[in-house]
Short mmCIF file of C-alpha atoms and ligand atoms in Angstrom, two decimals:
data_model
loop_
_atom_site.label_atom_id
_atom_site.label_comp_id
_atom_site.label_asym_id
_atom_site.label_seq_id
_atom_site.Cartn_x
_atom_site.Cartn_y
_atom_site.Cartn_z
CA UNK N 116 -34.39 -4.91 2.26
CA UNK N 117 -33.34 -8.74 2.87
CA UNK N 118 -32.07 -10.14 -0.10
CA UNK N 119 -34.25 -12.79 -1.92
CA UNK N 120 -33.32 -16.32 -3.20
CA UNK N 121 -30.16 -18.28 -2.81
CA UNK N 122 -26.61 -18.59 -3.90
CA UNK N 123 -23.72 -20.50 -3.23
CA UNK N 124 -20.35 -18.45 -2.82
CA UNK N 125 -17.68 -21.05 -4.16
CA UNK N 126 -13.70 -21.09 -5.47
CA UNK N 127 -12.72 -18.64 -2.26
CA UNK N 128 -11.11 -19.29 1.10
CA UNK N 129 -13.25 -18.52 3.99
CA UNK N 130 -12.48 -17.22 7.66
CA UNK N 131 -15.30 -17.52 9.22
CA UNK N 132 -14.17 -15.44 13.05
CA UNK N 133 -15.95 -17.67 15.24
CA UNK N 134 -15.51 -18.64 18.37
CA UNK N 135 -13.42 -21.60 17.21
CA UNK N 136 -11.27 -19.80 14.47
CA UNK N 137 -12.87 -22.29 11.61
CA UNK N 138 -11.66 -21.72 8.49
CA UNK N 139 -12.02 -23.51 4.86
CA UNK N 140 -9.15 -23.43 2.65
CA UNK N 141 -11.45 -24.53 0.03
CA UNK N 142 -14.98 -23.00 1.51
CA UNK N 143 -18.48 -22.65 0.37
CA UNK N 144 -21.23 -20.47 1.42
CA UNK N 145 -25.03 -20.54 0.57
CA UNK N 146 -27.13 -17.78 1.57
CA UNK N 147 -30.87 -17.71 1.35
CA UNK N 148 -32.76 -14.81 1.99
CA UNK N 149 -30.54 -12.36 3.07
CA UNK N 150 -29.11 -14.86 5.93
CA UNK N 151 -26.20 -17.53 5.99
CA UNK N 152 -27.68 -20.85 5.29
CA UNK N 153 -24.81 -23.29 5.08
CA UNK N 154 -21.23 -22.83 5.62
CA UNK N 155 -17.97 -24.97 4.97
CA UNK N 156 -16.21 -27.10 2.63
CA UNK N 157 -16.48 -27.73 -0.99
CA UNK N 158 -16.08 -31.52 -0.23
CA UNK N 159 -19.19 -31.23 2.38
CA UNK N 160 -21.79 -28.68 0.63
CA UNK N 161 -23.61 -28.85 -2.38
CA UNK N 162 -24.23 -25.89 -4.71
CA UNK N 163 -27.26 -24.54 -4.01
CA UNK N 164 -29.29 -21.95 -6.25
CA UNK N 165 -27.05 -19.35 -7.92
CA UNK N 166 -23.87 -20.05 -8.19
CA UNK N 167 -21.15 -17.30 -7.44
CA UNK N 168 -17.60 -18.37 -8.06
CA UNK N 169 -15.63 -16.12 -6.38
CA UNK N 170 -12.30 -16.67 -8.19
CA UNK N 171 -9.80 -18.14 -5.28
CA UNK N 172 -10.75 -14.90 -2.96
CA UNK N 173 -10.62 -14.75 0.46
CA UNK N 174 -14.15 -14.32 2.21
CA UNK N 175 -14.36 -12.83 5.41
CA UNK N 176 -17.32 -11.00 7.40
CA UNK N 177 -17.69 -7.36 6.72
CA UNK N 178 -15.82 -4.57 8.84
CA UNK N 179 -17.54 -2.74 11.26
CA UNK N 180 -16.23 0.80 11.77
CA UNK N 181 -17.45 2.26 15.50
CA UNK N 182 -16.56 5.76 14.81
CA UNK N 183 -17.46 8.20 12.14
CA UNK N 184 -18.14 11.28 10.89
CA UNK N 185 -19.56 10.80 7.51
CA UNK N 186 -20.40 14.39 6.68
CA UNK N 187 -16.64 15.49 7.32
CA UNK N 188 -15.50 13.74 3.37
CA UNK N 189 -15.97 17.23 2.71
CA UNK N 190 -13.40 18.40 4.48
CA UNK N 191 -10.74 15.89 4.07
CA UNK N 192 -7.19 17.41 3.49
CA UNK N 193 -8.12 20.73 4.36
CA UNK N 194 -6.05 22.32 7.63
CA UNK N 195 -3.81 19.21 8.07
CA UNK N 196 -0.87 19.81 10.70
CA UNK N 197 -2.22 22.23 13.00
CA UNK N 198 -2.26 22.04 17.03
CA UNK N 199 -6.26 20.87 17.89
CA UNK N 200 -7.84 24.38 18.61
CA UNK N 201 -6.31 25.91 16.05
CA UNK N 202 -7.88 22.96 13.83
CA UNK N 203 -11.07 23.94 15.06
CA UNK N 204 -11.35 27.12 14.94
CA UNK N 205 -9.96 28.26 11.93
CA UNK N 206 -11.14 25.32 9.54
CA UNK N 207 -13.62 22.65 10.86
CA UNK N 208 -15.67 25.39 12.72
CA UNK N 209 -15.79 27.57 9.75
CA UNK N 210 -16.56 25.25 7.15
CA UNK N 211 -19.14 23.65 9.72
CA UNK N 212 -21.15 26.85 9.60
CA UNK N 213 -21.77 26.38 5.80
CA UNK N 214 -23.19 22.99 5.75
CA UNK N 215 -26.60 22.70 4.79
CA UNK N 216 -28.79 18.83 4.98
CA UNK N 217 -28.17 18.82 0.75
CA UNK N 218 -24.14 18.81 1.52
CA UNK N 219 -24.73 16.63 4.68
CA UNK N 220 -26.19 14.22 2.18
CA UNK N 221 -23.72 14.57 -0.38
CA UNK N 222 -20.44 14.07 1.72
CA UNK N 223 -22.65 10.86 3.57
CA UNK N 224 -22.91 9.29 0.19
CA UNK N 225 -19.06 9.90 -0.66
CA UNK N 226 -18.02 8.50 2.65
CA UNK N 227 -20.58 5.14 1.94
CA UNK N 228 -19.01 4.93 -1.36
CA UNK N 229 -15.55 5.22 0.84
CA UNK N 230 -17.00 3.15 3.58
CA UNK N 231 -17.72 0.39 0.47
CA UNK N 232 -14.62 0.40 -1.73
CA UNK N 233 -12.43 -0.13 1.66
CA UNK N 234 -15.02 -3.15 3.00
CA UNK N 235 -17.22 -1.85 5.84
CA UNK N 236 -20.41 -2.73 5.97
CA UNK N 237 -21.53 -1.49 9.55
CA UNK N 238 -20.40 1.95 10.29
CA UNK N 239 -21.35 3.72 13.55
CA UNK N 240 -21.98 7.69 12.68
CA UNK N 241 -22.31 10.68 14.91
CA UNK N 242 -23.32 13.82 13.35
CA UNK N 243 -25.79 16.70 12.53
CA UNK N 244 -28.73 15.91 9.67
CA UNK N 245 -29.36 12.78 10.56
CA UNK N 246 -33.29 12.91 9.33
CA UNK N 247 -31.40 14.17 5.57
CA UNK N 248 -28.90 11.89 5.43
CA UNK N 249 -30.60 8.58 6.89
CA UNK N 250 -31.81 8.25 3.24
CA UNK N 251 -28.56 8.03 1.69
CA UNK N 252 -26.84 5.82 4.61
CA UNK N 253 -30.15 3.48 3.70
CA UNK N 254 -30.12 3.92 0.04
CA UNK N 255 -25.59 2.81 0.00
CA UNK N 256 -26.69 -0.69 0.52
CA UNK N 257 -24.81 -0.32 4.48
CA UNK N 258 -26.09 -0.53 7.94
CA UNK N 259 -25.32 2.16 9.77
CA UNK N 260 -26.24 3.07 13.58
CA UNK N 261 -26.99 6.85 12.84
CA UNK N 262 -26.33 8.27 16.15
CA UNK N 263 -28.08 12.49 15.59
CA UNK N 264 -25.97 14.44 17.54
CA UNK N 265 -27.22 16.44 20.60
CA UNK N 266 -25.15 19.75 21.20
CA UNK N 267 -25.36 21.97 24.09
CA UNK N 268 -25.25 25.38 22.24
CA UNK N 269 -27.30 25.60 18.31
CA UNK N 270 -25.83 23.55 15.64
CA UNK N 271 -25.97 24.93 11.73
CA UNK N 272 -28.86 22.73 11.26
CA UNK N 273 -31.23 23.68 14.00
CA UNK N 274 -31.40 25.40 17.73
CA UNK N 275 -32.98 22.27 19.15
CA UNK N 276 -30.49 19.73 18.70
CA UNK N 277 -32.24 17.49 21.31
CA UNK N 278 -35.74 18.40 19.54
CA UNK N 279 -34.24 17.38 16.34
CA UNK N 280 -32.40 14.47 17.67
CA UNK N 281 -35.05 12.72 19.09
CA UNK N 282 -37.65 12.97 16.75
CA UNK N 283 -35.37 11.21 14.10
CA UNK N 284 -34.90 8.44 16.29
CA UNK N 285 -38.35 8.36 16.70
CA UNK N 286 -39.20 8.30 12.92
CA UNK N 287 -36.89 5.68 11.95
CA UNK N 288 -37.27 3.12 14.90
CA UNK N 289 -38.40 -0.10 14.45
CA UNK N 290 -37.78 0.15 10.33
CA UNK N 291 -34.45 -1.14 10.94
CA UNK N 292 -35.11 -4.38 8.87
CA UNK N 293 -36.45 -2.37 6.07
CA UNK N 294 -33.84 0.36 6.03
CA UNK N 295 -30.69 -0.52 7.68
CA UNK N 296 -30.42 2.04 9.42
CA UNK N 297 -30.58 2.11 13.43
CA UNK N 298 -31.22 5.34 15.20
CA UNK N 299 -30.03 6.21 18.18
CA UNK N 300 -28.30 9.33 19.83
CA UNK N 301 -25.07 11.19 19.58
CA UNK N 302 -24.62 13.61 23.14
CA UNK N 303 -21.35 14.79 21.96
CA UNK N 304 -19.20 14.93 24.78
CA UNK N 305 -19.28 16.06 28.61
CA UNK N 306 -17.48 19.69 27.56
CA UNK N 307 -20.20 19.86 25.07
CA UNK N 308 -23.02 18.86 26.89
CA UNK N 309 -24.58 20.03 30.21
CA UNK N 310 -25.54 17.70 32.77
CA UNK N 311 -29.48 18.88 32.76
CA UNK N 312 -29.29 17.46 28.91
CA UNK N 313 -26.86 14.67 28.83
CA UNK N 314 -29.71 13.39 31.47
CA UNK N 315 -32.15 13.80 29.12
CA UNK N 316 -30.47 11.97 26.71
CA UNK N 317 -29.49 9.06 28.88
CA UNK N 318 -33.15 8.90 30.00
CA UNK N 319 -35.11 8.87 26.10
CA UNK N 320 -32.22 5.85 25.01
CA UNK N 321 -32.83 3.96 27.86
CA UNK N 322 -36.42 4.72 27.46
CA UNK N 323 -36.09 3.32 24.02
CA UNK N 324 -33.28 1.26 24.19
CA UNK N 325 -31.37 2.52 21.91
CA UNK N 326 -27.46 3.38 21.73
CA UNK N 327 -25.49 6.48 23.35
CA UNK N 328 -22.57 6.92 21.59
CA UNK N 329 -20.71 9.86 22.64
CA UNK N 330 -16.94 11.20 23.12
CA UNK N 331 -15.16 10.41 26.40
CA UNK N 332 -11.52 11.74 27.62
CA UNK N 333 -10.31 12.19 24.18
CA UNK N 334 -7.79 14.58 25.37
CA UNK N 335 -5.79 15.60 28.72
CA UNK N 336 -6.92 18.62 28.62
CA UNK N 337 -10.51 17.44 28.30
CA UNK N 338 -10.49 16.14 31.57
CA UNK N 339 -8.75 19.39 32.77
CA UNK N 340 -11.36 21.04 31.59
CA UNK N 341 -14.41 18.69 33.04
CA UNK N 342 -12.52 18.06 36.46
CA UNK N 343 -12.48 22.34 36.91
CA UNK N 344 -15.81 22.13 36.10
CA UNK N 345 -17.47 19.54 37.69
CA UNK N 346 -14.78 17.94 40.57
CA UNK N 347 -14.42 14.41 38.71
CA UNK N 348 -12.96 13.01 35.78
CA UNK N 349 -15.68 12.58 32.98
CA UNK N 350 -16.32 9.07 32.89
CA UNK N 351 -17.18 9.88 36.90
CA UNK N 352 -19.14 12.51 36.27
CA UNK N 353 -20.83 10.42 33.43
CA UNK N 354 -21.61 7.66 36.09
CA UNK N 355 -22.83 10.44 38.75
CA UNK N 356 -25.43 11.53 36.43
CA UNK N 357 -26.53 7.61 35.32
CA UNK N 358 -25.72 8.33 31.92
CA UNK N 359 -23.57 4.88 32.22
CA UNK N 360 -26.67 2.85 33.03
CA UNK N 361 -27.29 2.77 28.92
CA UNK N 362 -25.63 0.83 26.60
CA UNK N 363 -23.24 3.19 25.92
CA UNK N 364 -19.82 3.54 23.29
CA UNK N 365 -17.34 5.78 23.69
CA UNK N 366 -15.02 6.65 21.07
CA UNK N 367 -10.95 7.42 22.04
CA UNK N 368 -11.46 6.49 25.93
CA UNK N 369 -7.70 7.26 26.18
CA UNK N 370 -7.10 9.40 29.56
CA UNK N 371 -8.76 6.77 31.89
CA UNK N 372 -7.96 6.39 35.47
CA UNK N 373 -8.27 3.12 37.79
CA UNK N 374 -11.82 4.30 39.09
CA UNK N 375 -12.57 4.88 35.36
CA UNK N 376 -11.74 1.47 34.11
CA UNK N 377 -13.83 -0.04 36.83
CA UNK N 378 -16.60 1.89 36.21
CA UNK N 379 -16.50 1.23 32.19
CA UNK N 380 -16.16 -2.25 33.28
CA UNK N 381 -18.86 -2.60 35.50
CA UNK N 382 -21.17 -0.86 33.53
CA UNK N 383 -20.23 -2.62 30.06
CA UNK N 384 -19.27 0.63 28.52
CA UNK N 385 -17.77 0.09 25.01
CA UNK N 386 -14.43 1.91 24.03
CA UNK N 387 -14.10 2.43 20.09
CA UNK N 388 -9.94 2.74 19.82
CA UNK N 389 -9.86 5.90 17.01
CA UNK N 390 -5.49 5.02 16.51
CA UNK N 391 -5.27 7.88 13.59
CA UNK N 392 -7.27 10.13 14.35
CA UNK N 393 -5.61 10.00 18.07
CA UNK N 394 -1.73 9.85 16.37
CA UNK N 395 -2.51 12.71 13.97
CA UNK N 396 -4.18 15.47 16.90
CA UNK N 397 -1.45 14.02 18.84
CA UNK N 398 -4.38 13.21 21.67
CA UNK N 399 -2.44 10.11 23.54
CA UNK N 400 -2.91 6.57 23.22
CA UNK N 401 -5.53 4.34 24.38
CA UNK N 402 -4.07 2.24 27.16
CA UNK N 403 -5.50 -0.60 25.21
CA UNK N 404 -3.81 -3.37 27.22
CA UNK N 405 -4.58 -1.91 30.42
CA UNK N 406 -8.68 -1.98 29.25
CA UNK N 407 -8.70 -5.36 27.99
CA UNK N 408 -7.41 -6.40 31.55
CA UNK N 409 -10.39 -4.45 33.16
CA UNK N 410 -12.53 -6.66 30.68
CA UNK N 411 -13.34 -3.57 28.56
CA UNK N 412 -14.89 -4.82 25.32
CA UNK N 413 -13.08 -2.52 22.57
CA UNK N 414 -13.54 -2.31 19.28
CA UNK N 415 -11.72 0.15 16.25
CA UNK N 416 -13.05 3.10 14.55
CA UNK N 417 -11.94 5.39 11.70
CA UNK N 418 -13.22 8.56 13.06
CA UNK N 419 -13.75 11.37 10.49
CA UNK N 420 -12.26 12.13 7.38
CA UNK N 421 -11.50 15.68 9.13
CA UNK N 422 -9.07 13.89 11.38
CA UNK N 423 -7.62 10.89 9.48
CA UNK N 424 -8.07 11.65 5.88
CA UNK N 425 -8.68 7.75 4.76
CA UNK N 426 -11.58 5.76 5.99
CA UNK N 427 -9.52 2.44 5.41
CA UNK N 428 -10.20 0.81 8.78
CA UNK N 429 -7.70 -1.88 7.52
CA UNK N 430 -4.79 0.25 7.53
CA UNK N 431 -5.81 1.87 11.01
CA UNK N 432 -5.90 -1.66 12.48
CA UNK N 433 -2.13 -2.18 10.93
CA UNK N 434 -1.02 1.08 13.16
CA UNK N 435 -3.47 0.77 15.86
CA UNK N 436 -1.72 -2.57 16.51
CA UNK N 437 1.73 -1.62 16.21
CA UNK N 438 1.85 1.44 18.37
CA UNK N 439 0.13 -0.71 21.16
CA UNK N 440 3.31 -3.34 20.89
CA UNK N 441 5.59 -0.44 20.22
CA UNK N 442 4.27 1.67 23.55
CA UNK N 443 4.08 -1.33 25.72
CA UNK N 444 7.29 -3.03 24.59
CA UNK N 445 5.90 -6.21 23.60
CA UNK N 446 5.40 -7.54 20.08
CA UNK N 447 3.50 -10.29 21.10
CA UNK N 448 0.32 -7.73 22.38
CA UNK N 449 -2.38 -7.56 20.14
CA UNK N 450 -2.11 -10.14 17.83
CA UNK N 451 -3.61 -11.10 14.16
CA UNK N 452 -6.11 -13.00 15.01
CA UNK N 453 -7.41 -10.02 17.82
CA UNK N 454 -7.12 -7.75 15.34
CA UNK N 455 -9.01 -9.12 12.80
CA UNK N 456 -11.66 -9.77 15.53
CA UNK N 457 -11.49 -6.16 16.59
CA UNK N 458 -12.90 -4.72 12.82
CA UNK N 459 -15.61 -7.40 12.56
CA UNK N 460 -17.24 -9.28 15.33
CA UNK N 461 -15.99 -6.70 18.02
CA UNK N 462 -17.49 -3.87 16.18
CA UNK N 463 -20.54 -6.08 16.00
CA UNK N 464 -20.69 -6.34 19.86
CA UNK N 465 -19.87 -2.86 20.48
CA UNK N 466 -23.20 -2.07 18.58
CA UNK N 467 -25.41 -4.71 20.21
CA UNK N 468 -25.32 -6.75 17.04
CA UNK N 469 -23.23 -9.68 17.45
CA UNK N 470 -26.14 -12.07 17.15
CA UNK N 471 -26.66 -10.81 13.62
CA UNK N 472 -23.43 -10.18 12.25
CA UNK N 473 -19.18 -9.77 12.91
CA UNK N 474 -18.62 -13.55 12.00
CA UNK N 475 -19.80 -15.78 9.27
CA UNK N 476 -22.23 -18.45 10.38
CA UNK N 477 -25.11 -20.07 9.87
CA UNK N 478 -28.73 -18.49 10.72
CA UNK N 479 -26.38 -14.83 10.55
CA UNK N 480 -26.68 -12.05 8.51
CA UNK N 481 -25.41 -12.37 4.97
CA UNK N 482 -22.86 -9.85 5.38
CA UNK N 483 -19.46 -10.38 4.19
CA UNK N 484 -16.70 -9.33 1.96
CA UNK N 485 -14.06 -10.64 -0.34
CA UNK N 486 -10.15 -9.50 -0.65
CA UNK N 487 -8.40 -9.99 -3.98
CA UNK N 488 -6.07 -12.97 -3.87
CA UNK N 489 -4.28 -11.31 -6.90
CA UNK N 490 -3.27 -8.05 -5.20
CA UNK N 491 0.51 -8.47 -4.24
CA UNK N 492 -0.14 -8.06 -0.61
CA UNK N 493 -1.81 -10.90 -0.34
CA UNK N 494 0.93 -13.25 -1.99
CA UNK N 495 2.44 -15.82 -1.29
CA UNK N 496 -0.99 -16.93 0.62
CA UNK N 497 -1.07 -19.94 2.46
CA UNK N 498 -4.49 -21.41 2.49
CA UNK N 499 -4.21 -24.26 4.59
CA UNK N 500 -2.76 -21.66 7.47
CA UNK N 501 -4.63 -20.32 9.86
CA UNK N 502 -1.99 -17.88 11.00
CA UNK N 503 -1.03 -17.20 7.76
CA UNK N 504 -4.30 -16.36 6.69
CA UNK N 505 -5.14 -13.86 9.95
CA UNK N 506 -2.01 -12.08 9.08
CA UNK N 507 -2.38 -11.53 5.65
CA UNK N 508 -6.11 -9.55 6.65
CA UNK N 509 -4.32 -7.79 9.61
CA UNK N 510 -0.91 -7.43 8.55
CA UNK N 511 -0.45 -7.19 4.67
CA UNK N 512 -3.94 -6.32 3.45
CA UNK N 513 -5.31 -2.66 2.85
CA UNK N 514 -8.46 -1.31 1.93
CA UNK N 515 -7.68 -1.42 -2.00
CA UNK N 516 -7.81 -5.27 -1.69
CA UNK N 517 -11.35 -5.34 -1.13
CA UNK N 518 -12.91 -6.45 -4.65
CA UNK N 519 -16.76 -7.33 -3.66
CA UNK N 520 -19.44 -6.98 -0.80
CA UNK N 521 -22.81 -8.08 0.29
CA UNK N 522 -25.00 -6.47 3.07
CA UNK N 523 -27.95 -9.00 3.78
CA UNK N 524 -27.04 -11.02 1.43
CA UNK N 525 -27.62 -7.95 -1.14
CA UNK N 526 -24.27 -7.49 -3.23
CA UNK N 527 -23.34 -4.24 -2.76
CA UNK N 528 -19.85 -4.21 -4.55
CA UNK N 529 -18.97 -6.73 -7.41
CA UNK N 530 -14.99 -7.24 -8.67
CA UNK N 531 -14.85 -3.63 -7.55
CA UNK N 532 -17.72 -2.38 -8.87
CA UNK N 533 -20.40 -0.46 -6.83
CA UNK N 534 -23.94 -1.98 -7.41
CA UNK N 535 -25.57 0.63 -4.82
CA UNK N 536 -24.38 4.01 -6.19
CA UNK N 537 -24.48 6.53 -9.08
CA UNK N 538 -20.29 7.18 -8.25
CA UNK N 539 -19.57 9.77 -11.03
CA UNK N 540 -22.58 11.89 -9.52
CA UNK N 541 -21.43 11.48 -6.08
CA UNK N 542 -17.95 12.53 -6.76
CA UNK N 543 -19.28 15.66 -8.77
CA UNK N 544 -21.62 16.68 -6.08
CA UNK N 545 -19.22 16.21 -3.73
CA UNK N 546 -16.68 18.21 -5.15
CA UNK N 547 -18.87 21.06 -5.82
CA UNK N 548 -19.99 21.04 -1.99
CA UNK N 549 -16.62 21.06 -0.75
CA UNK N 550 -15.65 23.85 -3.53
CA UNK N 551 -18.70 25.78 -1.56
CA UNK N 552 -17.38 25.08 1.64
CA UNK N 553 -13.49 25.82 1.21
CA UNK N 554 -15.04 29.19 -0.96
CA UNK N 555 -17.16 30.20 1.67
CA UNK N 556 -15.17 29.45 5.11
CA UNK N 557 -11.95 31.11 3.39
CA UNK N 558 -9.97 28.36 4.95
CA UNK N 559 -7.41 28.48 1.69
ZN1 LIG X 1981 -15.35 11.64 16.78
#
């Protein structure tokens, strides 16, 4: 629901991540209606309806996360430092098998709580339960593009995955204003998914224009695998089957060739950089500046907590930026102000949704956040510095710094308090569900 009434967000800094890089050192923001009315100095705008003095913070728009798993909170820290199959079969597999749609619903509401404290307010999800959790992802005050996941073989939640699948998207399309949420569909990957379905698939999103995000040359040995199988490199076998005629992301897009750039380029096919969760299965890294040269719109993603622990997209930024410079050689690659653009109006392109949010300006949706100018990170600040204010988001600040958030213009998260959710009974629920889990799967 759109927030009703008006405030005026005053005392803060504001980078705004337009097109032009403004920025107030001394900013003010009025929002009406869930929406950004007015934006820009204290000299130049009046206070208008509520007044929210934001204590000398540093406004910027929310982050938008492009990969997730939110029902794998549950199985954070469990099996760490194993080789990939391994990983899966003697942990994720096993403590997949004992999920159920109530401990779907109660690891989705401790990642949102995660998603909240760390300052993203758009998170792109791929899993299992969508129809259970969609409630909770709605009810955490987030948007969320809830992509059900289709699955060639059964899935612990139903022998239809496609069935399943598309009769969420169907029952929550079109309430997106209402709810948040944004349906849309999850094939998993091209190992994991036959041509006869990912067809299907492509043909019900296009049919209702909604997102495909899927999994695409994660690994080497993925395309090993698909190239044995099929003659061609995924992303060619992807584009033989017109799966690339949607509007499509792809999370890790690492092992791309030439023909595979071209084709992601010509076809607008978004790449969601997963740095992490890439670093920590040891999967390769995303020939980022290689992409961008193609013209490949990328964007940065967390992936699950299963394979990266911490959902703090603003410490994955820090390293996804720093291996780039270290593996190409060149510390001027990728910098502050591209990052910062990468977690917010990036993300908001990747998901069709830069007309509504990613930067703050007027007629946008109200969704922003603020970092604490008190946190020791974020001194000495420089207020009056563009630079200086790009690198202290990119650079210095973590997710801990975030102190308050509003989705539509709704605050979700005041001074580091969340407005949205019950946290003591999402912590206890979620502790007894992973209990289950780590009891039942025998992983320990
Ligand atoms: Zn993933």
């Amino acid at each position: 629901m759109q927030s009703l009434g008006t405030y005026t967000l005053t005392n803060c800094t504001i980078l705004t991540v337009d097109e032009a890089d403004t920025f107030f050192a001394r900013g003010r923001m009025t929002v009406q209606n869930g929406r950004i009315l007015r934006i820009g100095s204290e000299a130049e705008l009046p206070l208008e309806g509520d007044v929210a003095d934001m204590g000398g913070k540093l406004v910027l728009p929310g982050l938008v996360n492009t990969h997730t798993h939110s029902h794998s909170s549950l199985f954070k820290n469990q099996a760490d430092d194993l080789r990939l199959m391994d990983w899966l079969n003697k942990a994720m597999w096993p403590m997949e098998a004992h999920l159920s749609a109530e401990r779907a619903r109660a690891a989705t509401a401790l990642s949102c709580m995660e998603y909240i404290s760390g300052g993203i307010t758009t998170y792109a999800d791929q899993f299992y339960y969508a129809e259970a959790i969609a409630p909770v992802a709605s009810a955490s005050g987030l948007r969320c593009l809830l992509a059900a996941t289709v699955f060639e073989k059964p899935s612990v939640e139903t022998d239809d995955t496609f069935g399943a699948a598309t009769a969420f998207v169907e029952r929550w399309l079109g309430r997106e204003e209402e709810t948040r949420v944004y349906p849309c569909l999850g094939p998993h990957a091209p190992y994991s998914v036959g041509p006869e379905l990912f067809g299907r698939v492509a043909d019900f999103c296009r049919k209702h224009d909604v997102l495909l995000h899927t999994h695409i040359s994660e690994t080497q040995d993925e395309n090993d695998q698909i190239r044995a199988r099929y003659g061609k490199t995924p992303t060619q076998w992807l584009e033989g089957l017109g799966v690339l005629e949607n509007r499509v992301l792809a999370a890790h897009s690492i092992h791309l060739d030439e023909r595979d750039m071209r084709i992601y380029a010509r076809r607008g096919v978004h790449a969601s950089y997963n740095p992490v969760s890439n670093l920590k299965l040891v999967s390769g890294i995303m020939p980022y500046r290689t992409l961008r040269e193609h013209g490949i719109q990328v964007s940065i993603g967390t992936d699950g907590a299963q394979s990266n622990n911490s959902m703090d997209l603003l410490r994955d930024l820090r390293t996804g930026a720093l291996i780039q410079k270290q593996a190409e050689g060149d510390p001027t690659l990728f910098p502050a102000r591209e990052m910062v653009r990468l977690c917010t109006i990036e993300g908001a392109r990747a998901l069709d949704l830069e007309r509504q949010i990613g930067s703050l300006e007027a007629g946008k949706r109200a969704d922003f956040i603020a970092l604490d100018t008190e946190s020791p990170r974020l001194c000495p600040l420089h207020r009056s510095s563009l630079s200086n204010l790009y690198s202290a988001v990119a650079y210095a600040a973590c997710g801990a710094d975030v102190s308050d958030m509003a989705v539509d213009g709704n605050w979700v998260m005041k001074d580091r308090t969340i407005l949205t959710m019950d946290c003591d009974a999402v912590r206890k629920e979620a502790q007894e569900a992973s209990e289950y889990l780590v009891r039942h799967s025998q992983v320990q």
